[in-house]
Amino acid sequence: MTNRTTLDRRALLKAGLGVGIAIPTKSWAQPPNRARPQPGDWLVFDGGENSGQRITPDLLALEQRPVAALAKDPATSTLRDGSRLNRVMITRLDPTKLSEATKPHAAAGVIAFSAVCTHTGCDVINWVEDKLLMACPCHESHFDVYNGANVVGGPAPRPLAILPLSLESGSVVVAAGFTGRVGFTQQF
Amino acid sequence: MFNLRPLFALLSILTVSSVGAQALKPYQPVTGERLLEQDSDSWLLYRGSYDSHGYSPLDQIDRETVADLEPVWSFSTGLREGHQAPPIVNAGYMYVATPQNHVLALNAATGELLWRYVRYLPDDLQQFHPTNRGVALWGERAYLATVDSYLVALDAVTGEVDWEVAVEDYYSGYYMTMAPLIVDGVVMVGVSGGELGIRGFVAAYDAETGAELWKTYTIPAPGEPGSESWPGDSWKTGGVPVWITGSYDPELNLTYWGTGNGGPWMGDTRPGDNLYSTSVIAIDPSTGELKNHHQYHWNDSWDWDEVAAPLLIDYEREGQRVKGLVHAGRNGYLWFLERGAEAIDFVDATPYVYQDVFTSVDSVTGRPEYDMSKKPGTGYEASFCPSLWGGKDWPPASFDPASRLLFIPANENVCSTMVGEEVEYSPGRAYMGRGTSENGGFYVRDGADHIGELQAWNVDTGERAWTTTFDSHNWGPTLATGGDLVFMGGTNDRKFRAFDSASGETLWEYPTNSGVIGVPVTFTVEGKQYVAVQAGWGVDAQREQNLINMSQGTNTYVPQGGVVWVFALP
Ligand code: FES
């Protein structure tokens, strides 16, 4: 037991305001490298021996393990590396085998999926080679690349968003913003 | 973004109408004395007591009466994923931490909601382990370590945020899932992120102000003792997280923490012993000084985190009483050590599950030698047992001082295959360097007739007393009581069970809404004993189920969703 001097205040809080909620206090203007990929952005490799280089279809082997890529604003040379939600995984697929819904978003078979798992947000960096599935290292969600990254295993609740692509003078550019929400959705 | 406020306004109104009808006594501040005493009406620490025994002397519920045990209330958290936290109880007030960093304050006798803290997590957060393992109490506050790497102090009566401090930058891969450890107004937390190229540490904060008091890295910087065990710059990104609450010895004034493996996962990327990875470390809570350590195994390549804190148990060896540390290792060995002011000494070690990696353990130092064909490397695939989750992962063992039995929630017959691949460091990105192996690199041994186990070991003889087996894998934290019972869930059939501590026989079981991977606790309200636990399957238990399904061709489904369950006798 205790002698409390603050009991009245607490009684008052309990009576009406007794729910603590974290209120984000920081706010800032979004720097351009945090903005999501924009139509017309170039796509460049993110890591590996070609890091920073513009992506052309011939630099990707057919059905190769997806590699990380980022968008780059050609006007300002801004690499959009300010948010991990901007990162995509890119590979080249056989256009004749792509599902009807997926086809319009690929350019010469090159397709880009959000790198961020829809389960709890890990980077989907693994690859099940014999089944052509992207795999999340965190809790083994599997995504079917020929079918719009539909979930074929694990706890992810929805497919990875696609970043639609097109070709401009033989190089891959962003055709439109992500097809869906990127990353996981906070519950409750 | 959806707006939660109208909902909370409603909740608080509902709360008001019920508070009036409750005889909830004024909040009792938590003091150093109370943390040492273990009052029967409270469960104040992650494992109930600083020695991490996970034991309560309460005995109203015993091997005779337990058959009548029934649920008295339950409360849905509204969340999915791993509900692993013990309900922390302080004389009528219960605090339950959930995944996504909510905290529920409930009336322990009735389950009525007093307040709810909801953290808005950043949308670019990644959660390797969507869980939380509980709050810590001190004074009139509850302390939460968050998955976006903040330490938050909440008013225990109102749920208001008194202060919060950034412990590290979540964007660089740091996160927290453990219940803080508080000694004498010093709030200690360790960090997760061994998969993401962090440099692990334990840090301490003033409970009153949130000011940082000290920060002790688990990887020495160049020039510090042990730094010679890390080549080049590998110490900067070498992992060695600390993600389970430590134990505390008030006599020695030392806290004991288990540490994780080094990163990247393949030992050949960081040749050397890699101190203080896969070790127990002793830290002085007043100064943060790392006083001594024992490394269970060197240069890990198996993801055998040894983060579970050792139990402080004084046991007999050759007629002598040893002030000991006891740890059921993820590496499959049961370690008996001796704790002292100057050193942690090796006593003995025995495998408690099938282990095919160690060829010997030095009888003086405890240093194991390896069958190198069982050690994965970069471009070298190896299979090994137990699996990367070990003989026992984080779920805590418990100890009954009366029967002298240690209870270990174990997994037998499961193994891993791993291969390393080169990996580049980039802040906040996966830095494990694990390649793809068949079936997710997981298999069940040929001829296995079970996976999960609850084992009992006599700490004085060092011998196993009994083993109870389960078809399912087992992720159940344990609770031992003076009623000669062990409580544990952990299996994929949603059951929460009570076992006879003398024989391992199942005396009672109850099918909950989901799998039970929460830490069970017991306490009294007005003299009546209750047992509380969270159900809420997720994280590694769910991941292992996926892999079992893949490798065994099964399709076992375990529903998710958190519920706090409280049981009592009629
Ligand atoms: S975050 Fe990808 S499966 Fe969980």
PDB file of C-alpha atoms in Angstrom, chain B residues 61-167:
ATOM      1  CA  ILE B  61      -3.715 -26.401  -7.700  1.00  0.00           C
ATOM      2  CA  ASP B  62      -1.902 -29.706  -7.273  1.00  0.00           C
ATOM      3  CA  ARG B  63      -1.797 -33.135  -8.808  1.00  0.00           C
ATOM      4  CA  GLU B  64      -5.089 -34.055  -7.083  1.00  0.00           C
ATOM      5  CA  THR B  65      -7.097 -30.902  -7.746  1.00  0.00           C
ATOM      6  CA  VAL B  66      -5.792 -30.001 -11.191  1.00  0.00           C
ATOM      7  CA  ALA B  67      -8.371 -32.216 -12.887  1.00  0.00           C
ATOM      8  CA  ASP B  68     -10.975 -29.599 -11.933  1.00  0.00           C
ATOM      9  CA  LEU B  69      -9.026 -26.660 -13.354  1.00  0.00           C
ATOM     10  CA  GLU B  70     -11.231 -24.536 -15.624  1.00  0.00           C
ATOM     11  CA  PRO B  71     -11.085 -21.213 -17.457  1.00  0.00           C
ATOM     12  CA  VAL B  72     -12.430 -18.307 -15.416  1.00  0.00           C
ATOM     13  CA  TRP B  73     -11.950 -15.558 -17.976  1.00  0.00           C
ATOM     14  CA  SER B  74     -10.311 -14.912 -21.315  1.00  0.00           C
ATOM     15  CA  PHE B  75      -9.527 -11.787 -23.286  1.00  0.00           C
ATOM     16  CA  SER B  76      -8.929 -11.526 -27.017  1.00  0.00           C
ATOM     17  CA  THR B  77      -6.007  -9.330 -28.011  1.00  0.00           C
ATOM     18  CA  GLY B  78      -7.278  -8.790 -31.549  1.00  0.00           C
ATOM     19  CA  LEU B  79      -3.811  -9.526 -32.929  1.00  0.00           C
ATOM     20  CA  ARG B  80      -2.114 -12.307 -34.846  1.00  0.00           C
ATOM     21  CA  GLU B  81       1.436 -13.703 -34.589  1.00  0.00           C
ATOM     22  CA  GLY B  82       3.502 -14.731 -31.594  1.00  0.00           C
ATOM     23  CA  HIS B  83       1.923 -14.113 -28.199  1.00  0.00           C
ATOM     24  CA  GLN B  84       4.851 -15.111 -26.014  1.00  0.00           C
ATOM     25  CA  ALA B  85       4.791 -12.701 -23.081  1.00  0.00           C
ATOM     26  CA  PRO B  86       3.990 -13.796 -19.556  1.00  0.00           C
ATOM     27  CA  PRO B  87       1.065 -11.912 -18.051  1.00  0.00           C
ATOM     28  CA  ILE B  88       2.932  -9.828 -15.465  1.00  0.00           C
ATOM     29  CA  VAL B  89       0.841  -9.507 -12.300  1.00  0.00           C
ATOM     30  CA  ASN B  90       1.149  -6.965  -9.519  1.00  0.00           C
ATOM     31  CA  ALA B  91      -1.358  -7.469  -6.693  1.00  0.00           C
ATOM     32  CA  GLY B  92      -4.517  -7.517  -8.796  1.00  0.00           C
ATOM     33  CA  TYR B  93      -3.205  -5.637 -11.857  1.00  0.00           C
ATOM     34  CA  MET B  94      -2.186  -7.693 -14.900  1.00  0.00           C
ATOM     35  CA  TYR B  95      -0.017  -6.399 -17.781  1.00  0.00           C
ATOM     36  CA  VAL B  96       0.045  -8.294 -21.047  1.00  0.00           C
ATOM     37  CA  ALA B  97       2.380  -7.364 -23.901  1.00  0.00           C
ATOM     38  CA  THR B  98       1.453  -8.509 -27.397  1.00  0.00           C
ATOM     39  CA  PRO B  99       2.953  -8.572 -30.880  1.00  0.00           C
ATOM     40  CA  GLN B 100       2.942  -5.148 -32.579  1.00  0.00           C
ATOM     41  CA  ASN B 101       3.673  -3.659 -29.152  1.00  0.00           C
ATOM     42  CA  HIS B 102       0.323  -3.302 -27.548  1.00  0.00           C
ATOM     43  CA  VAL B 103       0.093  -3.509 -23.763  1.00  0.00           C
ATOM     44  CA  LEU B 104      -3.152  -4.489 -22.079  1.00  0.00           C
ATOM     45  CA  ALA B 105      -3.723  -3.644 -18.428  1.00  0.00           C
ATOM     46  CA  LEU B 106      -6.379  -5.923 -17.005  1.00  0.00           C
ATOM     47  CA  ASN B 107      -8.010  -6.671 -13.696  1.00  0.00           C
ATOM     48  CA  ALA B 108      -6.325  -9.982 -12.885  1.00  0.00           C
ATOM     49  CA  ALA B 109      -9.418 -11.438 -11.230  1.00  0.00           C
ATOM     50  CA  THR B 110     -11.986 -10.512 -13.865  1.00  0.00           C
ATOM     51  CA  GLY B 111     -10.181  -9.701 -17.106  1.00  0.00           C
ATOM     52  CA  GLU B 112     -11.689  -6.249 -17.294  1.00  0.00           C
ATOM     53  CA  LEU B 113      -9.658  -3.829 -19.386  1.00  0.00           C
ATOM     54  CA  LEU B 114      -8.123  -0.949 -17.452  1.00  0.00           C
ATOM     55  CA  TRP B 115      -6.229   0.568 -20.387  1.00  0.00           C
ATOM     56  CA  ARG B 116      -4.565  -0.342 -23.637  1.00  0.00           C
ATOM     57  CA  TYR B 117      -1.361   1.057 -25.088  1.00  0.00           C
ATOM     58  CA  VAL B 118      -1.091   0.863 -28.876  1.00  0.00           C
ATOM     59  CA  ARG B 119       2.151   1.710 -30.605  1.00  0.00           C
ATOM     60  CA  TYR B 120       2.037   3.095 -34.113  1.00  0.00           C
ATOM     61  CA  LEU B 121       4.896   1.272 -35.777  1.00  0.00           C
ATOM     62  CA  PRO B 122       6.678   2.746 -38.789  1.00  0.00           C
ATOM     63  CA  ASP B 123       5.440   1.339 -42.083  1.00  0.00           C
ATOM     64  CA  ASP B 124       8.950   0.543 -43.325  1.00  0.00           C
ATOM     65  CA  LEU B 125       9.651  -1.671 -40.329  1.00  0.00           C
ATOM     66  CA  GLN B 126      10.561  -5.313 -40.917  1.00  0.00           C
ATOM     67  CA  GLN B 127       9.768  -7.879 -38.271  1.00  0.00           C
ATOM     68  CA  PHE B 128      11.797 -11.043 -38.377  1.00  0.00           C
ATOM     69  CA  HIS B 129      10.163 -11.984 -35.098  1.00  0.00           C
ATOM     70  CA  PRO B 130       6.704 -10.449 -34.702  1.00  0.00           C
ATOM     71  CA  THR B 131       6.389 -10.948 -30.975  1.00  0.00           C
ATOM     72  CA  ASN B 132       7.077  -9.431 -27.578  1.00  0.00           C
ATOM     73  CA  ARG B 133       8.073 -11.195 -24.377  1.00  0.00           C
ATOM     74  CA  GLY B 134       6.629  -8.933 -21.753  1.00  0.00           C
ATOM     75  CA  VAL B 135       6.815  -5.770 -19.730  1.00  0.00           C
ATOM     76  CA  ALA B 136       8.912  -5.120 -16.647  1.00  0.00           C
ATOM     77  CA  LEU B 137       7.584  -3.237 -13.612  1.00  0.00           C
ATOM     78  CA  TRP B 138       9.281  -0.723 -11.355  1.00  0.00           C
ATOM     79  CA  GLY B 139       7.783   1.914  -9.083  1.00  0.00           C
ATOM     80  CA  GLU B 140       4.511   2.901 -10.696  1.00  0.00           C
ATOM     81  CA  ARG B 141       5.537   2.221 -14.255  1.00  0.00           C
ATOM     82  CA  ALA B 142       5.520  -0.586 -16.808  1.00  0.00           C
ATOM     83  CA  TYR B 143       8.460  -0.704 -19.249  1.00  0.00           C
ATOM     84  CA  LEU B 144       8.203  -2.016 -22.796  1.00  0.00           C
ATOM     85  CA  ALA B 145      11.044  -2.730 -25.258  1.00  0.00           C
ATOM     86  CA  THR B 146       9.634  -2.233 -28.752  1.00  0.00           C
ATOM     87  CA  VAL B 147      10.161  -3.787 -32.149  1.00  0.00           C
ATOM     88  CA  ASP B 148      11.103  -0.357 -33.546  1.00  0.00           C
ATOM     89  CA  SER B 149      13.824  -0.265 -30.902  1.00  0.00           C
ATOM     90  CA  TYR B 150      12.424   2.135 -28.317  1.00  0.00           C
ATOM     91  CA  LEU B 151      12.202   1.743 -24.576  1.00  0.00           C
ATOM     92  CA  VAL B 152       8.827   3.068 -23.419  1.00  0.00           C
ATOM     93  CA  ALA B 153       7.861   3.874 -19.814  1.00  0.00           C
ATOM     94  CA  LEU B 154       4.116   3.711 -19.216  1.00  0.00           C
ATOM     95  CA  ASP B 155       2.235   4.882 -16.162  1.00  0.00           C
ATOM     96  CA  ALA B 156       1.064   1.567 -14.734  1.00  0.00           C
ATOM     97  CA  VAL B 157      -2.216   3.054 -13.545  1.00  0.00           C
ATOM     98  CA  THR B 158      -3.240   5.104 -16.560  1.00  0.00           C
ATOM     99  CA  GLY B 159      -1.240   3.731 -19.489  1.00  0.00           C
ATOM    100  CA  GLU B 160       0.056   7.196 -20.321  1.00  0.00           C
ATOM    101  CA  VAL B 161       3.506   7.380 -21.877  1.00  0.00           C
ATOM    102  CA  ASP B 162       5.777   8.935 -19.257  1.00  0.00           C
ATOM    103  CA  TRP B 163       8.827   8.853 -21.526  1.00  0.00           C
ATOM    104  CA  GLU B 164      10.312   6.948 -24.407  1.00  0.00           C
ATOM    105  CA  VAL B 165      13.863   6.748 -25.687  1.00  0.00           C
ATOM    106  CA  ALA B 166      15.352   5.368 -28.893  1.00  0.00           C
ATOM    107  CA  VAL B 167      17.693   2.544 -27.928  1.00  0.00           C
TER     108      VAL B 167
END
